[in-house]
Coordinates of C-alpha atoms and ligand atoms in Angstrom, one line a residue:
M1 CA 8.4 -38.6 -20.2
G2 CA 12.1 -37.8 -19.9
M3 CA 13.9 -39.4 -16.9
A4 CA 12.4 -42.6 -15.7
T5 CA 11.0 -42.0 -12.3
D6 CA 7.9 -42.9 -10.4
R7 CA 8.0 -39.8 -8.3
P8 CA 5.7 -36.9 -8.9
R9 CA 7.4 -34.0 -10.4
V10 CA 7.8 -30.4 -9.0
L11 CA 9.2 -27.4 -10.7
S12 CA 9.8 -23.9 -9.4
G13 CA 11.9 -20.8 -10.2
I14 CA 13.3 -17.7 -8.6
Q15 CA 14.5 -14.4 -10.1
P16 CA 18.1 -13.3 -9.9
T17 CA 17.3 -9.7 -9.8
A18 CA 17.9 -8.7 -6.3
G19 CA 21.2 -10.2 -5.4
S20 CA 20.5 -11.5 -2.0
F21 CA 17.4 -13.6 -1.3
H22 CA 15.1 -12.3 1.4
L23 CA 13.6 -14.2 4.2
G24 CA 10.2 -14.4 2.4
N25 CA 11.8 -16.1 -0.6
Y26 CA 13.4 -18.6 1.7
L27 CA 10.5 -19.4 4.0
G28 CA 7.8 -19.2 1.3
A29 CA 9.5 -21.2 -1.3
V30 CA 13.2 -22.3 -1.2
R31 CA 12.7 -24.1 2.1
Q32 CA 10.0 -26.2 0.5
W33 CA 12.2 -26.8 -2.5
V34 CA 14.9 -28.4 -0.3
A35 CA 12.3 -30.6 1.4
L36 CA 10.7 -31.8 -1.9
Q37 CA 13.9 -32.9 -3.5
E38 CA 13.7 -36.0 -1.1
S39 CA 10.3 -37.1 -2.3
H40 CA 9.8 -35.7 -5.8
D41 CA 11.5 -35.5 -9.2
A42 CA 12.4 -31.8 -8.7
F43 CA 13.4 -29.1 -11.2
Y44 CA 14.4 -25.7 -10.0
M45 CA 15.7 -22.8 -12.0
V46 CA 17.1 -19.3 -11.8
V47 CA 14.7 -17.4 -14.2
D48 CA 16.9 -15.0 -16.0
L49 CA 14.5 -14.6 -18.9
H50 CA 12.0 -13.3 -16.4
A51 CA 14.6 -10.9 -15.0
I52 CA 14.9 -8.9 -18.2
T53 CA 11.3 -7.8 -18.0
V54 CA 12.8 -4.9 -16.2
P55 CA 16.1 -3.2 -17.2
Q56 CA 19.1 -5.2 -16.1
D57 CA 22.9 -4.3 -16.2
P58 CA 24.6 -7.2 -18.1
K59 CA 27.5 -7.6 -15.7
E60 CA 25.1 -7.6 -12.7
L61 CA 22.7 -10.0 -14.2
R62 CA 25.6 -12.5 -14.9
A63 CA 26.9 -12.1 -11.3
N64 CA 23.4 -12.3 -9.7
T65 CA 22.5 -15.5 -11.7
R66 CA 25.6 -17.2 -10.3
L67 CA 24.8 -15.7 -6.9
A68 CA 21.2 -17.0 -7.0
A69 CA 22.5 -20.6 -7.9
A70 CA 25.1 -20.4 -5.1
Q71 CA 22.4 -19.4 -2.6
L72 CA 20.1 -22.2 -3.6
L73 CA 23.0 -24.7 -3.1
A74 CA 23.8 -23.0 0.3
A75 CA 20.2 -23.4 1.3
G76 CA 20.4 -27.2 0.7
L77 CA 19.6 -28.0 -2.9
D78 CA 21.7 -31.0 -3.8
P79 CA 22.5 -31.4 -7.5
E80 CA 22.5 -35.2 -7.0
R81 CA 18.9 -35.0 -5.8
C82 CA 17.4 -32.3 -8.0
T83 CA 17.9 -30.7 -11.3
L84 CA 19.2 -27.1 -10.9
F85 CA 19.6 -25.0 -14.0
V86 CA 19.4 -21.5 -15.5
Q87 CA 16.3 -20.8 -17.6
S88 CA 18.0 -19.2 -20.6
H89 CA 20.2 -22.4 -21.0
V90 CA 17.0 -24.2 -22.1
P91 CA 15.8 -22.4 -25.2
E92 CA 12.5 -24.4 -25.1
H93 CA 11.2 -22.0 -22.5
A94 CA 11.0 -19.1 -24.9
Q95 CA 9.7 -21.4 -27.6
L96 CA 6.8 -22.8 -25.6
G97 CA 6.3 -19.3 -24.2
W98 CA 5.3 -18.1 -27.7
V99 CA 2.9 -21.0 -28.1
M100 CA 1.2 -20.0 -24.8
N101 CA 1.1 -16.3 -25.8
C102 CA -1.0 -17.3 -28.8
L103 CA -3.3 -19.3 -26.5
T104 CA -3.9 -16.5 -23.9
G105 CA -6.6 -13.8 -24.2
F106 CA -5.4 -10.3 -24.0
G107 CA -8.1 -9.6 -21.3
E108 CA -7.0 -12.7 -19.4
A109 CA -3.4 -11.5 -19.3
S110 CA -4.6 -8.0 -18.3
R111 CA -6.1 -9.5 -15.1
M112 CA -2.8 -10.5 -13.6
T113 CA -2.5 -8.6 -10.4
Q114 CA 1.3 -8.7 -10.2
F115 CA 1.5 -7.0 -13.6
K116 CA -1.0 -4.4 -12.6
D117 CA 1.0 -3.7 -9.4
K118 CA 4.4 -3.6 -11.1
S119 CA 3.3 -1.5 -14.2
A120 CA 1.4 0.9 -11.9
K121 CA 4.7 1.5 -10.1
Q122 CA 6.7 2.0 -13.3
G123 CA 4.1 3.9 -15.4
S124 CA 2.5 2.2 -18.4
D125 CA 5.1 3.7 -20.9
R126 CA 8.0 2.2 -19.1
A127 CA 6.4 -1.2 -18.4
T128 CA 7.5 -3.6 -21.2
V129 CA 5.5 -6.0 -23.2
G130 CA 7.7 -8.7 -21.6
L131 CA 6.5 -7.7 -18.2
F132 CA 2.9 -8.0 -19.5
T133 CA 3.5 -11.5 -20.9
Y134 CA 5.7 -12.6 -17.9
P135 CA 3.0 -14.9 -16.4
I136 CA 2.7 -16.6 -19.7
L137 CA 6.4 -17.4 -19.9
Q138 CA 5.9 -18.8 -16.4
V139 CA 3.2 -21.1 -17.7
A140 CA 5.6 -22.4 -20.3
D141 CA 8.2 -23.0 -17.5
I142 CA 5.8 -25.2 -15.6
L143 CA 4.2 -27.1 -18.5
L144 CA 7.4 -28.0 -20.3
Y145 CA 8.3 -30.2 -17.3
Q146 CA 4.8 -31.7 -16.9
A147 CA 5.0 -30.7 -13.3
N148 CA 2.4 -32.0 -10.9
E149 CA 3.1 -29.4 -8.3
V150 CA 4.7 -25.9 -8.1
P151 CA 6.0 -24.9 -4.6
V152 CA 5.7 -21.1 -4.4
G153 CA 4.5 -18.3 -2.1
E154 CA 1.0 -17.0 -2.1
D155 CA 1.8 -14.1 -4.5
Q156 CA 2.3 -16.7 -7.3
R157 CA -1.1 -18.5 -6.9
Q158 CA -2.8 -16.5 -9.8
H159 CA 0.0 -17.5 -12.2
I160 CA -0.5 -21.2 -11.3
E161 CA -4.2 -20.7 -11.9
L162 CA -3.4 -19.3 -15.3
T163 CA -1.1 -22.3 -16.0
R164 CA -4.0 -24.7 -15.1
D165 CA -6.4 -22.8 -17.5
L166 CA -3.9 -22.8 -20.4
A167 CA -3.0 -26.4 -19.9
E168 CA -6.7 -27.4 -19.9
R169 CA -7.3 -25.2 -22.9
F170 CA -4.5 -26.7 -24.9
N171 CA -5.5 -30.2 -23.9
G172 CA -9.1 -29.5 -24.9
R173 CA -8.1 -28.2 -28.3
Y174 CA -5.3 -30.4 -29.3
G175 CA -5.6 -33.6 -27.2
Q176 CA -4.1 -34.5 -23.9
T177 CA -0.6 -33.0 -23.8
F178 CA 0.1 -31.3 -20.5
T179 CA -0.1 -32.2 -16.9
V180 CA -2.4 -29.7 -15.1
P181 CA -0.4 -28.6 -12.1
K182 CA -1.4 -27.7 -8.6
P183 CA 0.1 -25.0 -6.5
H184 CA 2.1 -26.3 -3.5
I185 CA 1.7 -23.5 -1.0
I186 CA 2.3 -24.0 2.7
K187 CA -0.3 -21.9 4.5
E188 CA 1.8 -20.8 7.5
T189 CA 4.6 -19.4 5.5
A190 CA 2.9 -18.5 2.2
K191 CA 3.2 -14.8 3.0
I192 CA 6.0 -13.5 5.2
F193 CA 5.4 -9.8 6.1
D194 CA 7.6 -6.8 6.1
L195 CA 9.1 -6.2 9.6
Q196 CA 8.3 -2.5 9.5
D197 CA 4.9 -2.7 7.8
P198 CA 3.5 -6.1 8.9
T199 CA 0.4 -5.7 6.7
A200 CA 2.6 -5.7 3.5
K201 CA 4.4 -8.6 2.0
M202 CA 8.1 -8.8 2.6
S203 CA 9.5 -7.7 -0.8
K204 CA 12.8 -6.7 -2.5
S205 CA 11.0 -3.5 -3.7
T206 CA 10.1 -2.3 -0.2
A207 CA 10.2 1.5 0.5
N208 CA 11.8 0.9 3.9
P209 CA 14.8 -1.5 3.7
K210 CA 14.6 -1.9 7.5
G211 CA 11.6 -4.1 7.0
L212 CA 13.4 -6.4 4.6
V213 CA 15.6 -9.3 5.8
N214 CA 18.2 -10.1 3.3
L215 CA 19.8 -13.4 3.9
L216 CA 23.2 -12.1 2.8
D217 CA 23.2 -9.0 5.0
E218 CA 25.8 -8.9 7.7
P219 CA 24.3 -10.9 10.6
K220 CA 24.6 -7.8 12.8
V221 CA 22.4 -5.8 10.4
T222 CA 19.8 -8.6 10.6
V223 CA 19.9 -8.6 14.4
K224 CA 19.2 -4.9 14.3
K225 CA 16.3 -5.3 11.9
V226 CA 14.7 -8.0 14.0
K227 CA 15.1 -6.0 17.2
S228 CA 13.5 -2.9 15.6
A229 CA 10.6 -4.9 14.1
V230 CA 7.2 -3.1 14.5
T231 CA 4.9 -5.0 16.8
D232 CA 1.9 -3.3 18.5
T233 CA 0.9 -1.3 21.5
D234 CA 0.0 -4.0 24.0
T235 CA 2.6 -6.4 25.2
E236 CA 0.9 -9.8 24.9
I237 CA 2.6 -12.5 22.8
R238 CA -0.1 -14.2 21.0
F239 CA -0.6 -15.3 17.5
D240 CA -3.5 -13.3 15.9
A241 CA -2.7 -12.4 12.2
E242 CA -5.6 -9.9 12.1
A243 CA -5.3 -8.0 15.4
K244 CA -1.5 -8.5 15.9
P245 CA 0.1 -8.9 12.5
G246 CA 3.6 -7.8 13.6
V247 CA 3.9 -10.3 16.5
S248 CA 2.3 -13.0 14.5
N249 CA 4.8 -12.6 11.7
L250 CA 7.8 -12.9 14.2
L251 CA 6.2 -15.9 15.7
T252 CA 5.8 -17.6 12.2
I253 CA 9.4 -16.9 11.5
Y254 CA 10.7 -18.1 14.8
S255 CA 8.5 -21.2 14.7
T256 CA 9.5 -22.1 11.1
L257 CA 13.3 -21.6 11.7
T258 CA 13.4 -23.6 14.9
G259 CA 10.7 -26.2 14.4
T260 CA 8.9 -25.1 17.6
G261 CA 5.2 -24.9 17.6
I262 CA 3.5 -21.5 17.9
P263 CA 1.5 -22.4 21.0
E264 CA 4.7 -23.5 22.7
L265 CA 6.3 -20.2 21.8
E266 CA 3.3 -18.4 23.2
Q267 CA 3.8 -20.3 26.4
K268 CA 7.5 -19.7 26.6
Y269 CA 7.0 -15.9 26.2
A270 CA 3.8 -15.5 28.3
G271 CA 4.3 -12.4 30.5
K272 CA 7.8 -11.7 29.0
G273 CA 7.2 -8.9 26.6
Y274 CA 8.3 -8.2 23.0
G275 CA 11.8 -7.4 23.9
A276 CA 12.6 -11.0 25.0
L277 CA 11.0 -12.5 21.9
K278 CA 12.9 -10.2 19.5
T279 CA 16.2 -10.7 21.3
D280 CA 15.9 -14.5 21.0
L281 CA 14.6 -14.4 17.4
A282 CA 17.5 -12.1 16.5
E283 CA 19.9 -14.9 17.8
V284 CA 18.0 -17.6 15.9
M285 CA 18.2 -15.5 12.7
A286 CA 21.9 -14.8 13.2
E287 CA 22.5 -18.5 13.7
F288 CA 20.7 -19.2 10.4
V289 CA 22.2 -16.6 8.2
T290 CA 25.9 -16.9 9.4
P291 CA 26.5 -20.4 7.9
F292 CA 24.3 -19.6 5.0
R293 CA 26.5 -16.6 4.0
T294 CA 29.7 -18.7 4.4
R295 CA 28.3 -21.6 2.3
T296 CA 27.2 -19.1 -0.4
Q297 CA 30.6 -17.5 -0.6
E298 CA 32.2 -21.0 -0.8
Y299 CA 30.2 -21.7 -4.0
L300 CA 31.0 -18.3 -5.4
D301 CA 34.7 -18.9 -4.8
D302 CA 34.6 -21.9 -7.1
P303 CA 32.7 -20.6 -10.2
E304 CA 34.0 -23.6 -12.3
T305 CA 32.2 -26.1 -10.1
L306 CA 29.1 -23.9 -10.0
D307 CA 29.0 -23.5 -13.8
S308 CA 29.4 -27.2 -14.2
I309 CA 26.5 -28.0 -11.9
L310 CA 24.4 -25.6 -13.9
A311 CA 25.6 -27.2 -17.2
K312 CA 24.7 -30.6 -16.0
G313 CA 21.3 -29.3 -14.8
A314 CA 20.6 -27.6 -18.2
E315 CA 21.4 -30.9 -19.9
K316 CA 18.9 -32.9 -17.8
A317 CA 16.2 -30.1 -18.0
R318 CA 16.6 -29.9 -21.8
A319 CA 16.1 -33.6 -22.3
V320 CA 12.6 -33.2 -20.7
A321 CA 11.7 -29.8 -22.2
A322 CA 12.7 -30.9 -25.7
E323 CA 10.4 -33.9 -25.6
T324 CA 7.4 -31.8 -24.4
L325 CA 8.1 -29.1 -27.0
A326 CA 8.3 -31.6 -29.8
T327 CA 4.9 -33.1 -28.9
T328 CA 3.4 -29.7 -28.6
Y329 CA 4.6 -28.6 -32.1
E330 CA 3.3 -31.9 -33.5
R331 CA -0.1 -31.4 -31.9
I332 CA -0.3 -27.8 -33.1
G333 CA 0.4 -28.9 -36.7
F334 CA 3.8 -27.4 -37.3
L335 CA 5.5 -29.2 -40.2
P336 CA 8.3 -31.3 -38.9
A337 CA 11.9 -30.0 -39.8
K338 CA 13.9 -32.6 -41.7
H339 CA 17.4 -33.0 -40.6
Ligands
TYM401 P1 10.3 -14.4 -7.1 O1 11.7 -14.5 -7.6 O2 9.6 -13.1 -7.0 O3 10.1 -15.1 -5.7 C1 10.6 -16.4 -5.5 C2 9.7 -17.2 -4.5 O4 9.6 -16.5 -3.3 C3 8.3 -16.3 -2.9 N1 8.1 -15.2 -2.1 C4 7.5 -15.2 -0.9 N2 6.9 -16.1 -0.2 C5 6.4 -15.8 1.1 N3 6.5 -14.6 1.5 C6 7.0 -13.5 0.8 N4 7.0 -12.3 1.3 C7 7.6 -13.8 -0.4 N5 8.2 -13.1 -1.4 C8 8.5 -13.9 -2.4 C9 7.5 -16.3 -4.2 O5 6.1 -16.6 -4.1 C10 8.3 -17.3 -5.1 O6 7.7 -18.6 -4.9 N6 7.4 -15.6 -11.0 C11 8.2 -16.1 -10.0 C12 9.4 -16.9 -10.6 C13 9.0 -18.0 -11.6 C14 8.4 -19.2 -11.3 C15 8.4 -19.9 -12.5 C16 7.9 -19.8 -10.1 C17 9.3 -18.0 -12.9 N7 8.9 -19.2 -13.5 C18 7.7 -21.2 -12.6 C19 7.4 -21.1 -10.2 C20 7.2 -21.8 -11.5 C21 8.8 -15.0 -9.2 O7 8.9 -13.9 -9.7 O8 9.3 -15.4 -8.0

């Protein structure tokens, strides 16, 4: 379907809601996106339709959508190697989303844990129906592109399982139509933890901003956050996610950003204490975020180029999405529109 390519296809998305990406977004997902564009036919998008499941200021949403695209490019996505686009530029997402809504059981949707968490925080009167059907739109995102794999963090696993279920259900009812995708989740970095509460996932909605590393923070703010990360009462630098979640999280971050194995790091810091580890990791982090910030700003300073990258991406994405949607409509039994 769509572009002629022998490569397996990947698709993923990120919300433009928070402004800056955080370290969990990068290590859990975006870093894999960059790697996969070399070996896969890769589609990546900024999911603005998902963003409006919670209230958004129009000006901020527009700015944050460009900012998200700029950060993806700064992280290493190359529009020559992947298709980068904005979800609302491809109307087929909402169209297939409706079809998928009609295939999902109410109880099935009610079991989505992210909805339960988010709606519990907002109160059931303030949570929208859009937030409830959010995972079903995500199903449509993935199935439209016949994606083989979906690179995400651990928190998205249940949504990929729903995608598999709905793809199989549709195929069973109407004949083979959709590729059944697999999650692409890297165990080591699937869940990056909050620096202040290392038993909680790093998240933009954290109660304590000191635990959240935003990639666009001033590097000196990042350095401070790393240096004040919560560890534990003994001083031994050893990876043990259960007994020593704080140190283990720091080791994961350090190891991934530098390509140094965890055993090697354990050896390097044997007998040195947490201070030395944090000081060095703070430096590693500063070296990572400083050029990232500069590159993001360069893309933002040239919105015409940025918008034209997104326009080309949308055009490539639509070619694939339109074909899948047409097949889907035909299978369902919609009367073809005569032009
Ligand atoms: P979003 O915008 O919340 O997060 C983007 C990606 O970052 C990952 N992530 C993490 N990984 C490791 N540790 C963490 N602490 C951490 N926090 C976030 C997420 O798992 C995600 O991969 N529903 C999706 C967006 C979406 C999507 C899609 C993804 C919409 N349509 C289709 C894949 C395919 C979301 O809200 O991601």
